[in-house]
Each structure stands twice: as structure tokens, then as C-alpha cells.
Amino acid sequence: MFLPLIIGNWKLHGNKKIIKSYFTDLCSKLKLMNLHVEIAIAPPMVYLELAMRYLNQNITLCAQNVDTNISGAFTGETSIRMLKDIGVKYVIIGHSERRLYHKESNHNIAKKFALIKEASLIPVLCIGENEQEYAIGQSEYICHQQLDSIINFVGIESFYDSIIAYEPIWAIGTGRHANPLQVQKIHQSIRYHIARYDENVAKQLRIQYGGSVNEENISQFLRQSDVSGALIGSACLKTDTFINIIKNTEAIKK
Ligand code: PGA
């Protein structure tokens, strides 16, 4: 079985000085703990390599995005080969902020998923409904639809050793996290949905929850049987808070 996975997404924050002191502090404190938690951190692209210099075996690197192309005339982009080259393990795709602000379509996200798998890295595929869809009870339907568009493109086998992050858009950065029991229900429905394609893939699937997770509420999510870990935004930016999240994760024995 997999260890619980905690992913910290820095989004558009930080500078060289902050990255250096954050990783130095985090790694030295974590080194003293005998952890049964996997930790991945996604600093901004430009700081991935800097962060890499401070990592120890407890922490792996995650990228916040990747391009749909491998190489060529694509100004401003980062390819999966480059991420692999510098030692990245996970790549977040389909985050709602990219879907919204960068108009990323399911087709686009599916292409990224395929490239990540081809490179033997691990996609962290974000899915989730918006406020309006939530209000009319369409959460499961939206998640299934988003999944189907990826499965139809890459095939269900590609979901082996891939990660899904259920992130209701209305819970991201709002301080209004989803109800843990409701999260369990959605995660279970995601697993059932995948099982319709392939039961073995469904069984091993890691499903993260994301949306206003913090040190106080993390335990409630991790107690749910279909929650494998969390994708954390603002609460990962301070080492003390992030370490408390990790300690609380460690305390939940599944
Ligand atoms: P948040 O962000 O923890 O700040 O709500 C989560 C995310 O965007 O993945």
C-alpha cells in the first residue's frame, strides 16, 4: 500500500531567499522524524532546481504544470523532459486555476496526462465542480465527466500509479472546506466510476482531497477510507503549519 501523500502547492509565491530558508528549515526538522508520510512540494517552476538542492529522502518535487509539447518553438513553456531531467516526480495538471485563467480544456489536460505517463512521471490530475454545480448536486457528475474525457484519450491503464485530486473549486482558497463525509462520498464515487472501466486500477488509485485544508481539519479528511492524502495551497507556505499538517497525517493510522 501507498503511504499517505501530502502535496504542497506554492502557486505563485516565494523568492530565492524564502525558498532557501523554507527548505532548509523543513528538511532539517523532518530529518529528525521517522515519517510514514510521503511529502511532495511544488514550488514555482523557476525555483524547482533551487529547491532540489535542499531536499532529503523524505521530500520529493512536484511541478505545478507542464506543456503539451516536448520541444520546439513554444515560447515560455516547460516540457516534461525538462522536468524529468531535473528530478521532478509529480506533475499537477488540470488545476482549476489553470482551467479558468489559462482556458485549459479537458483535451489539453489529457494530452499533458499522456506525456507525463510516457515520461514515467506521476500525474496529479485535479478535478472538481464549481459553486453552481455544487449547489444543484452535480459534483459527482462533473467529476465523472472530467475523468471520462481523460480516460477516453489516454486509456484506463494509464491510471495505474496516477493520482487524482478532488478539489471542489468553491473550497479552494476560500477557507470553506468541503464536508469530510461528503468528500468521502465523492471519492468513493470516483473509485466506483474508475472500477467500471477496470477494477484493479480503481483499487490502487490514490485520491487526494484539496480545498482549504489546514492543520486543524486535515485529520478529518484523512480518516475517510477513500482519502489518500491532501493537496494543500496556502497552508503549505509556512513551515510550522506544514509540519503540523504532516504530524497530524502521521498520527492517522489507516
Ligand atoms: P488551498 O488551495 O489549500 O489554498 O485552498 C488548494 C489548491 O489549490 O490545491
Short mmCIF file of N, CA, C and O in Angstrom, two decimals, residues 156-252:
data_model
loop_
_atom_site.label_atom_id
_atom_site.label_comp_id
_atom_site.label_asym_id
_atom_site.label_seq_id
_atom_site.Cartn_x
_atom_site.Cartn_y
_atom_site.Cartn_z
N ILE A 156 -7.64 3.59 -19.81
CA ILE A 156 -7.74 3.40 -18.36
C ILE A 156 -6.43 2.88 -17.74
O ILE A 156 -6.10 3.21 -16.60
N GLU A 157 -5.63 2.13 -18.51
CA GLU A 157 -4.38 1.58 -17.95
C GLU A 157 -3.45 2.70 -17.49
O GLU A 157 -2.64 2.51 -16.58
N SER A 158 -3.58 3.86 -18.13
CA SER A 158 -2.70 4.99 -17.75
C SER A 158 -2.98 5.48 -16.34
O SER A 158 -2.21 6.25 -15.78
N PHE A 159 -4.10 5.05 -15.77
CA PHE A 159 -4.41 5.49 -14.41
C PHE A 159 -3.72 4.65 -13.34
O PHE A 159 -3.82 4.96 -12.16
N TYR A 160 -3.01 3.59 -13.79
CA TYR A 160 -2.16 2.87 -12.84
C TYR A 160 -1.08 3.82 -12.36
O TYR A 160 -0.43 4.49 -13.18
N ASP A 161 -0.87 3.87 -11.06
CA ASP A 161 0.16 4.74 -10.50
C ASP A 161 0.00 6.20 -10.92
O ASP A 161 0.97 6.91 -11.16
N SER A 162 -1.25 6.63 -11.05
CA SER A 162 -1.53 8.05 -11.27
C SER A 162 -2.35 8.52 -10.07
O SER A 162 -2.88 7.71 -9.32
N ILE A 163 -2.44 9.82 -9.93
CA ILE A 163 -3.14 10.36 -8.75
C ILE A 163 -4.25 11.30 -9.20
O ILE A 163 -4.07 12.08 -10.14
N ILE A 164 -5.38 11.19 -8.52
CA ILE A 164 -6.48 12.12 -8.77
C ILE A 164 -6.59 13.02 -7.55
O ILE A 164 -6.46 12.55 -6.41
N ALA A 165 -6.79 14.31 -7.79
CA ALA A 165 -7.03 15.22 -6.66
C ALA A 165 -8.43 15.81 -6.84
O ALA A 165 -8.69 16.50 -7.83
N TYR A 166 -9.31 15.47 -5.90
CA TYR A 166 -10.65 16.06 -5.94
C TYR A 166 -10.59 17.41 -5.23
O TYR A 166 -10.31 17.48 -4.03
N GLU A 167 -10.81 18.46 -6.02
CA GLU A 167 -10.74 19.81 -5.46
C GLU A 167 -11.98 20.61 -5.87
O GLU A 167 -12.02 21.17 -6.97
N PRO A 168 -13.00 20.64 -4.99
CA PRO A 168 -14.15 21.47 -5.33
C PRO A 168 -13.71 22.93 -5.45
O PRO A 168 -13.03 23.44 -4.54
N ILE A 169 -14.03 23.56 -6.56
CA ILE A 169 -13.48 24.89 -6.85
C ILE A 169 -13.88 25.90 -5.78
O ILE A 169 -13.09 26.76 -5.39
N TRP A 170 -15.08 25.74 -5.27
CA TRP A 170 -15.59 26.68 -4.27
C TRP A 170 -14.85 26.57 -2.93
O TRP A 170 -14.97 27.45 -2.08
N ALA A 171 -14.08 25.51 -2.76
CA ALA A 171 -13.35 25.33 -1.49
C ALA A 171 -11.90 25.79 -1.60
O ALA A 171 -11.21 25.89 -0.58
N ILE A 172 -11.45 26.09 -2.81
CA ILE A 172 -10.03 26.44 -2.99
C ILE A 172 -9.78 27.90 -2.60
O ILE A 172 -10.39 28.82 -3.16
N GLY A 173 -8.91 28.07 -1.62
CA GLY A 173 -8.50 29.41 -1.20
C GLY A 173 -9.59 30.22 -0.53
O GLY A 173 -9.45 31.43 -0.36
N THR A 174 -10.68 29.59 -0.16
CA THR A 174 -11.82 30.33 0.41
C THR A 174 -11.92 30.17 1.93
O THR A 174 -12.68 30.88 2.58
N GLY A 175 -11.21 29.20 2.49
CA GLY A 175 -11.37 28.90 3.91
C GLY A 175 -12.63 28.08 4.18
O GLY A 175 -12.94 27.77 5.33
N ARG A 176 -13.36 27.74 3.13
CA ARG A 176 -14.61 26.98 3.28
C ARG A 176 -14.38 25.56 2.73
O ARG A 176 -14.66 25.29 1.57
N HIS A 177 -13.82 24.69 3.58
CA HIS A 177 -13.51 23.35 3.09
C HIS A 177 -14.78 22.51 2.94
O HIS A 177 -15.81 22.80 3.58
N ALA A 178 -14.70 21.47 2.13
CA ALA A 178 -15.86 20.59 1.95
C ALA A 178 -16.06 19.73 3.20
O ALA A 178 -15.13 19.52 3.98
N ASN A 179 -17.27 19.25 3.38
CA ASN A 179 -17.57 18.36 4.50
C ASN A 179 -16.84 17.02 4.28
O ASN A 179 -16.97 16.41 3.21
N PRO A 180 -16.08 16.55 5.27
CA PRO A 180 -15.29 15.32 5.08
C PRO A 180 -16.14 14.11 4.67
O PRO A 180 -15.69 13.27 3.87
N LEU A 181 -17.37 14.02 5.17
CA LEU A 181 -18.22 12.88 4.78
C LEU A 181 -18.65 12.99 3.32
O LEU A 181 -18.74 11.99 2.59
N GLN A 182 -18.89 14.22 2.93
CA GLN A 182 -19.23 14.47 1.53
C GLN A 182 -18.03 14.15 0.63
O GLN A 182 -18.17 13.57 -0.46
N VAL A 183 -16.84 14.50 1.11
CA VAL A 183 -15.61 14.21 0.36
C VAL A 183 -15.47 12.70 0.19
O VAL A 183 -15.18 12.20 -0.90
N GLN A 184 -15.70 11.97 1.27
CA GLN A 184 -15.62 10.50 1.20
C GLN A 184 -16.58 9.97 0.13
O GLN A 184 -16.24 9.10 -0.68
N LYS A 185 -17.80 10.53 0.12
CA LYS A 185 -18.81 10.09 -0.84
C LYS A 185 -18.33 10.32 -2.29
O LYS A 185 -18.46 9.45 -3.15
N ILE A 186 -17.77 11.48 -2.51
CA ILE A 186 -17.30 11.80 -3.87
C ILE A 186 -16.10 10.91 -4.24
O ILE A 186 -16.03 10.37 -5.35
N HIS A 187 -15.18 10.75 -3.30
CA HIS A 187 -14.01 9.91 -3.59
C HIS A 187 -14.43 8.47 -3.90
O HIS A 187 -13.91 7.83 -4.81
N GLN A 188 -15.40 8.00 -3.13
CA GLN A 188 -15.90 6.64 -3.37
C GLN A 188 -16.54 6.55 -4.76
O GLN A 188 -16.34 5.59 -5.49
N SER A 189 -17.27 7.59 -5.13
CA SER A 189 -17.94 7.56 -6.44
C SER A 189 -16.90 7.63 -7.56
O SER A 189 -17.08 7.05 -8.63
N ILE A 190 -15.80 8.34 -7.30
CA ILE A 190 -14.72 8.39 -8.30
C ILE A 190 -14.12 6.98 -8.46
O ILE A 190 -13.92 6.50 -9.57
N ARG A 191 -13.90 6.32 -7.31
CA ARG A 191 -13.34 4.97 -7.38
C ARG A 191 -14.30 4.01 -8.10
O ARG A 191 -13.90 3.22 -8.94
N TYR A 192 -15.59 4.10 -7.77
CA TYR A 192 -16.57 3.24 -8.44
C TYR A 192 -16.61 3.51 -9.94
O TYR A 192 -16.74 2.60 -10.76
N HIS A 193 -16.50 4.78 -10.26
CA HIS A 193 -16.55 5.15 -11.68
C HIS A 193 -15.36 4.53 -12.43
O HIS A 193 -15.53 3.96 -13.51
N ILE A 194 -14.19 4.63 -11.83
CA ILE A 194 -13.00 4.05 -12.46
C ILE A 194 -13.14 2.52 -12.53
O ILE A 194 -12.74 1.89 -13.51
N ALA A 195 -13.76 1.94 -11.50
CA ALA A 195 -13.93 0.48 -11.46
C ALA A 195 -14.80 -0.02 -12.61
O ALA A 195 -14.67 -1.17 -13.04
N ARG A 196 -15.67 0.82 -13.11
CA ARG A 196 -16.49 0.42 -14.27
C ARG A 196 -15.60 0.14 -15.48
O ARG A 196 -15.94 -0.63 -16.35
N TYR A 197 -14.47 0.82 -15.54
CA TYR A 197 -13.51 0.59 -16.63
C TYR A 197 -12.57 -0.57 -16.26
O TYR A 197 -12.28 -1.41 -17.08
N ASP A 198 -12.07 -0.51 -15.01
CA ASP A 198 -11.09 -1.52 -14.60
C ASP A 198 -11.00 -1.57 -13.07
O ASP A 198 -10.56 -0.60 -12.44
N GLU A 199 -11.37 -2.69 -12.51
CA GLU A 199 -11.41 -2.80 -11.05
C GLU A 199 -10.03 -2.71 -10.40
O GLU A 199 -9.87 -2.15 -9.32
N ASN A 200 -9.05 -3.29 -11.07
CA ASN A 200 -7.70 -3.26 -10.48
C ASN A 200 -7.12 -1.86 -10.44
O ASN A 200 -6.45 -1.47 -9.49
N VAL A 201 -7.39 -1.11 -11.49
CA VAL A 201 -6.94 0.29 -11.50
C VAL A 201 -7.62 1.03 -10.36
O VAL A 201 -6.99 1.78 -9.61
N ALA A 202 -8.91 0.80 -10.22
CA ALA A 202 -9.68 1.51 -9.17
C ALA A 202 -9.14 1.22 -7.78
O ALA A 202 -9.03 2.12 -6.94
N LYS A 203 -8.79 -0.03 -7.54
CA LYS A 203 -8.33 -0.44 -6.20
C LYS A 203 -7.07 0.29 -5.76
O LYS A 203 -6.92 0.63 -4.60
N GLN A 204 -6.15 0.49 -6.70
CA GLN A 204 -4.86 1.07 -6.30
C GLN A 204 -4.83 2.59 -6.44
O GLN A 204 -3.82 3.24 -6.13
N LEU A 205 -5.92 3.18 -6.88
CA LEU A 205 -5.94 4.61 -7.18
C LEU A 205 -5.81 5.48 -5.93
O LEU A 205 -6.53 5.30 -4.96
N ARG A 206 -4.87 6.43 -5.97
CA ARG A 206 -4.75 7.38 -4.86
C ARG A 206 -5.60 8.62 -5.18
O ARG A 206 -5.46 9.21 -6.25
N ILE A 207 -6.47 8.98 -4.24
CA ILE A 207 -7.34 10.14 -4.46
C ILE A 207 -7.12 11.15 -3.33
O ILE A 207 -7.41 10.87 -2.16
N GLN A 208 -6.58 12.30 -3.70
CA GLN A 208 -6.27 13.36 -2.73
C GLN A 208 -7.49 14.29 -2.60
O GLN A 208 -8.23 14.46 -3.56
N TYR A 209 -7.61 14.91 -1.43
CA TYR A 209 -8.58 15.99 -1.32
C TYR A 209 -7.83 17.32 -1.26
O TYR A 209 -6.78 17.41 -0.61
N GLY A 210 -8.37 18.33 -1.91
CA GLY A 210 -7.78 19.68 -1.84
C GLY A 210 -8.86 20.74 -1.75
O GLY A 210 -9.94 20.59 -2.35
N GLY A 211 -8.58 21.80 -1.02
CA GLY A 211 -9.54 22.91 -0.86
C GLY A 211 -9.61 23.33 0.59
O GLY A 211 -10.30 22.70 1.38
N SER A 212 -8.81 24.37 0.95
CA SER A 212 -8.80 24.92 2.31
C SER A 212 -8.44 23.89 3.38
O SER A 212 -8.99 23.91 4.48
N VAL A 213 -7.52 23.00 3.05
CA VAL A 213 -7.03 22.04 4.06
C VAL A 213 -6.02 22.78 4.94
O VAL A 213 -5.20 23.56 4.46
N ASN A 214 -6.10 22.54 6.24
CA ASN A 214 -5.14 23.16 7.17
C ASN A 214 -4.81 22.20 8.30
O ASN A 214 -5.27 21.05 8.31
N GLU A 215 -4.02 22.68 9.26
CA GLU A 215 -3.58 21.77 10.34
C GLU A 215 -4.73 21.32 11.23
O GLU A 215 -4.66 20.26 11.83
N GLU A 216 -5.79 22.14 11.30
CA GLU A 216 -6.94 21.75 12.14
C GLU A 216 -7.83 20.70 11.48
O GLU A 216 -8.35 19.82 12.15
N ASN A 217 -8.03 20.82 10.17
CA ASN A 217 -9.02 19.93 9.55
C ASN A 217 -8.43 18.71 8.83
O ASN A 217 -9.17 17.80 8.45
N ILE A 218 -7.12 18.65 8.65
CA ILE A 218 -6.52 17.56 7.86
C ILE A 218 -6.93 16.18 8.37
O ILE A 218 -7.25 15.28 7.59
N SER A 219 -6.96 16.01 9.70
CA SER A 219 -7.24 14.68 10.26
C SER A 219 -8.63 14.19 9.86
O SER A 219 -8.82 13.00 9.59
N GLN A 220 -9.59 15.10 9.83
CA GLN A 220 -10.96 14.69 9.46
C GLN A 220 -11.02 14.11 8.05
O GLN A 220 -11.77 13.18 7.78
N PHE A 221 -10.21 14.67 7.15
CA PHE A 221 -10.21 14.14 5.78
C PHE A 221 -9.50 12.79 5.72
O PHE A 221 -9.97 11.86 5.08
N LEU A 222 -8.36 12.73 6.42
CA LEU A 222 -7.55 11.51 6.31
C LEU A 222 -8.21 10.31 6.98
O LEU A 222 -7.85 9.17 6.70
N ARG A 223 -9.16 10.57 7.87
CA ARG A 223 -9.87 9.45 8.50
C ARG A 223 -10.82 8.76 7.52
O ARG A 223 -11.28 7.65 7.77
N GLN A 224 -11.13 9.40 6.41
CA GLN A 224 -12.05 8.82 5.43
C GLN A 224 -11.30 7.75 4.61
O GLN A 224 -10.17 7.98 4.17
N SER A 225 -11.94 6.63 4.42
CA SER A 225 -11.22 5.49 3.84
C SER A 225 -10.74 5.73 2.39
O SER A 225 -9.76 5.14 1.97
N ASP A 226 -11.44 6.57 1.65
CA ASP A 226 -11.03 6.78 0.26
C ASP A 226 -10.20 8.05 0.05
O ASP A 226 -10.00 8.48 -1.08
N VAL A 227 -9.75 8.64 1.14
CA VAL A 227 -8.88 9.83 1.03
C VAL A 227 -7.43 9.39 1.27
O VAL A 227 -7.09 8.95 2.36
N SER A 228 -6.61 9.52 0.25
CA SER A 228 -5.22 9.02 0.35
C SER A 228 -4.25 10.08 0.84
O SER A 228 -3.11 9.76 1.16
N GLY A 229 -4.69 11.32 0.81
CA GLY A 229 -3.79 12.40 1.20
C GLY A 229 -4.42 13.72 0.82
O GLY A 229 -5.62 13.78 0.54
N ALA A 230 -3.61 14.78 0.80
CA ALA A 230 -4.18 16.11 0.52
C ALA A 230 -3.30 16.90 -0.44
O ALA A 230 -2.10 16.65 -0.55
N LEU A 231 -3.95 17.81 -1.13
CA LEU A 231 -3.26 18.80 -1.96
C LEU A 231 -3.50 20.14 -1.28
O LEU A 231 -4.65 20.58 -1.15
N ILE A 232 -2.41 20.76 -0.85
CA ILE A 232 -2.54 21.90 0.04
C ILE A 232 -1.95 23.16 -0.58
O ILE A 232 -0.81 23.15 -1.05
N GLY A 233 -2.71 24.23 -0.58
CA GLY A 233 -2.23 25.50 -1.11
C GLY A 233 -1.68 26.37 0.01
O GLY A 233 -0.59 26.13 0.52
N SER A 234 -2.46 27.34 0.43
CA SER A 234 -1.93 28.37 1.35
C SER A 234 -1.33 27.81 2.64
O SER A 234 -0.34 28.34 3.14
N ALA A 235 -1.87 26.72 3.16
CA ALA A 235 -1.37 26.20 4.44
C ALA A 235 0.00 25.51 4.32
O ALA A 235 0.56 25.11 5.33
N CYS A 236 0.53 25.41 3.10
CA CYS A 236 1.87 24.79 2.99
C CYS A 236 2.97 25.84 3.01
O CYS A 236 4.15 25.50 3.05
N LEU A 237 2.60 27.10 2.97
CA LEU A 237 3.61 28.14 2.77
C LEU A 237 4.44 28.44 4.02
O LEU A 237 5.53 28.99 3.92
N LYS A 238 3.91 28.13 5.18
CA LYS A 238 4.67 28.35 6.42
C LYS A 238 5.14 26.99 6.94
O LYS A 238 4.32 26.06 7.09
N THR A 239 6.43 26.86 7.24
CA THR A 239 6.94 25.54 7.63
C THR A 239 6.25 24.99 8.87
O THR A 239 5.92 23.81 8.91
N ASP A 240 6.01 25.85 9.87
CA ASP A 240 5.41 25.31 11.11
C ASP A 240 4.03 24.71 10.85
O ASP A 240 3.71 23.63 11.34
N THR A 241 3.24 25.42 10.08
CA THR A 241 1.89 24.92 9.76
C THR A 241 1.99 23.63 8.94
O THR A 241 1.29 22.65 9.21
N PHE A 242 2.89 23.65 7.98
CA PHE A 242 3.01 22.47 7.11
C PHE A 242 3.50 21.26 7.92
O PHE A 242 3.02 20.15 7.73
N ILE A 243 4.42 21.50 8.82
CA ILE A 243 4.92 20.39 9.65
C ILE A 243 3.79 19.86 10.55
O ILE A 243 3.67 18.65 10.73
N ASN A 244 2.96 20.74 11.06
CA ASN A 244 1.81 20.26 11.86
C ASN A 244 0.87 19.42 11.01
O ASN A 244 0.32 18.42 11.48
N ILE A 245 0.69 19.80 9.78
CA ILE A 245 -0.14 19.01 8.86
C ILE A 245 0.48 17.61 8.69
O ILE A 245 -0.21 16.59 8.75
N ILE A 246 1.78 17.60 8.52
CA ILE A 246 2.48 16.32 8.33
C ILE A 246 2.37 15.47 9.60
O ILE A 246 2.09 14.27 9.54
N LYS A 247 2.56 16.11 10.76
CA LYS A 247 2.45 15.37 12.03
C LYS A 247 1.04 14.81 12.22
O LYS A 247 0.86 13.68 12.65
N ASN A 248 0.04 15.60 11.89
CA ASN A 248 -1.34 15.13 12.03
C ASN A 248 -1.66 14.01 11.04
O ASN A 248 -2.47 13.13 11.33
N THR A 249 -1.00 14.05 9.90
CA THR A 249 -1.17 12.97 8.92
C THR A 249 -0.55 11.69 9.47
O THR A 249 -1.14 10.61 9.41
N GLU A 250 0.64 11.85 10.03
CA GLU A 250 1.37 10.73 10.61
C GLU A 250 0.55 10.05 11.73
O GLU A 250 0.58 8.84 11.91
N ALA A 251 -0.20 10.88 12.44
CA ALA A 251 -0.96 10.36 13.58
C ALA A 251 -2.16 9.49 13.18
O ALA A 251 -2.70 8.73 13.96
N ILE A 252 -2.60 9.65 11.93
CA ILE A 252 -3.75 8.86 11.47
C ILE A 252 -3.24 7.54 10.91
O ILE A 252 -2.56 7.50 9.89
#
